[in-house]
Amino acid sequence: MKAKARANNITSKKCAFCKNWYDPANSAIKPCGTITWEYDMEMKCMCRVKKVLKKGFQSCSQFESKI
């Protein structure tokens, strides 16, 4: 079972919402309202800035929103 969480797309700086987190299909995120999104906390993708695999719930100072 995949771990899911909800986040506000304005204040959340999670990797799942970052344009540097390589998820071209955006399969880790799903809208759940006007400003709330559901995301897969455990999905791993490559960070194009840090060059490492990062999970969706992680964050860093290089965050750039893709929403």
Coordinates of N, CA and C in Angstrom, one line a residue, residues 13-43:
K13 N 6.5 22.6 0.3 CA 7.7 22.6 -0.5 C 8.3 21.2 -0.6
K14 N 7.4 20.2 -0.9 CA 7.8 18.8 -1.0 C 8.3 18.5 -2.4
C15 N 9.2 17.6 -2.4 CA 9.8 17.2 -3.7 C 8.8 16.8 -4.8
A16 N 7.7 16.2 -4.4 CA 6.7 15.8 -5.3 C 6.1 17.0 -6.1
F17 N 6.2 18.2 -5.6 CA 5.7 19.4 -6.2 C 6.7 20.2 -6.9
C18 N 8.0 19.7 -6.9 CA 9.1 20.5 -7.4 C 9.4 20.2 -8.9
K19 N 9.6 21.2 -9.7 CA 9.9 20.9 -11.1 C 11.3 20.3 -11.3
N20 N 12.1 20.3 -10.3 CA 13.4 19.6 -10.5 C 13.4 18.1 -10.1
W21 N 12.2 17.7 -9.6 CA 12.0 16.2 -9.2 C 11.5 15.6 -10.5
Y22 N 12.3 14.7 -11.1 CA 11.9 14.2 -12.4 C 10.8 13.2 -12.4
D23 N 9.6 13.7 -12.6 CA 8.4 12.8 -12.7 C 7.6 13.4 -13.9
P24 N 7.9 13.1 -15.1 CA 7.3 13.8 -16.3 C 5.8 13.6 -16.4
A25 N 5.3 12.4 -15.9 CA 3.9 12.2 -16.0 C 3.1 12.8 -14.8
N26 N 3.8 13.3 -13.8 CA 3.2 13.8 -12.6 C 2.4 12.8 -11.9
S27 N 2.8 11.6 -11.9 CA 2.1 10.4 -11.4 C 2.0 10.4 -9.8
A28 N 2.9 11.2 -9.2 CA 2.9 11.2 -7.7 C 2.0 12.2 -7.1
I29 N 1.4 13.1 -7.9 CA 0.5 14.1 -7.4 C -0.9 14.0 -8.1
K30 N -1.9 14.4 -7.3 CA -3.3 14.4 -7.8 C -4.1 15.5 -7.1
P31 N -4.8 16.3 -7.8 CA -5.6 17.4 -7.1 C -6.8 16.8 -6.3
C32 N -7.0 17.4 -5.2 CA -8.1 17.0 -4.3 C -9.0 18.2 -3.9
G33 N -9.0 19.2 -4.7 CA -9.8 20.4 -4.4 C -9.1 21.6 -5.1
T34 N -9.4 22.8 -4.6 CA -8.9 24.0 -5.3 C -7.4 24.2 -4.9
I35 N -7.1 24.1 -3.7 CA -5.7 24.3 -3.3 C -5.0 23.1 -2.5
T36 N -5.7 22.0 -2.5 CA -5.2 20.8 -1.8 C -4.9 19.7 -2.8
W37 N -3.7 19.1 -2.6 CA -3.3 18.1 -3.5 C -2.9 16.8 -2.6
E38 N -3.1 15.7 -3.2 CA -2.7 14.4 -2.6 C -1.4 14.0 -3.3
Y39 N -0.4 13.5 -2.6 CA 0.8 13.1 -3.2 C 1.4 11.8 -2.6
D40 N 2.1 11.0 -3.3 CA 2.7 9.8 -2.9 C 4.0 10.1 -2.2
M41 N 4.0 9.9 -0.9 CA 5.2 10.2 0.0 C 6.4 9.3 -0.3
E42 N 6.1 8.1 -0.7 CA 7.2 7.1 -0.8 C 7.7 6.9 -2.2
M43 N 7.1 7.6 -3.2 CA 7.6 7.5 -4.6 C 9.0 8.1 -4.7

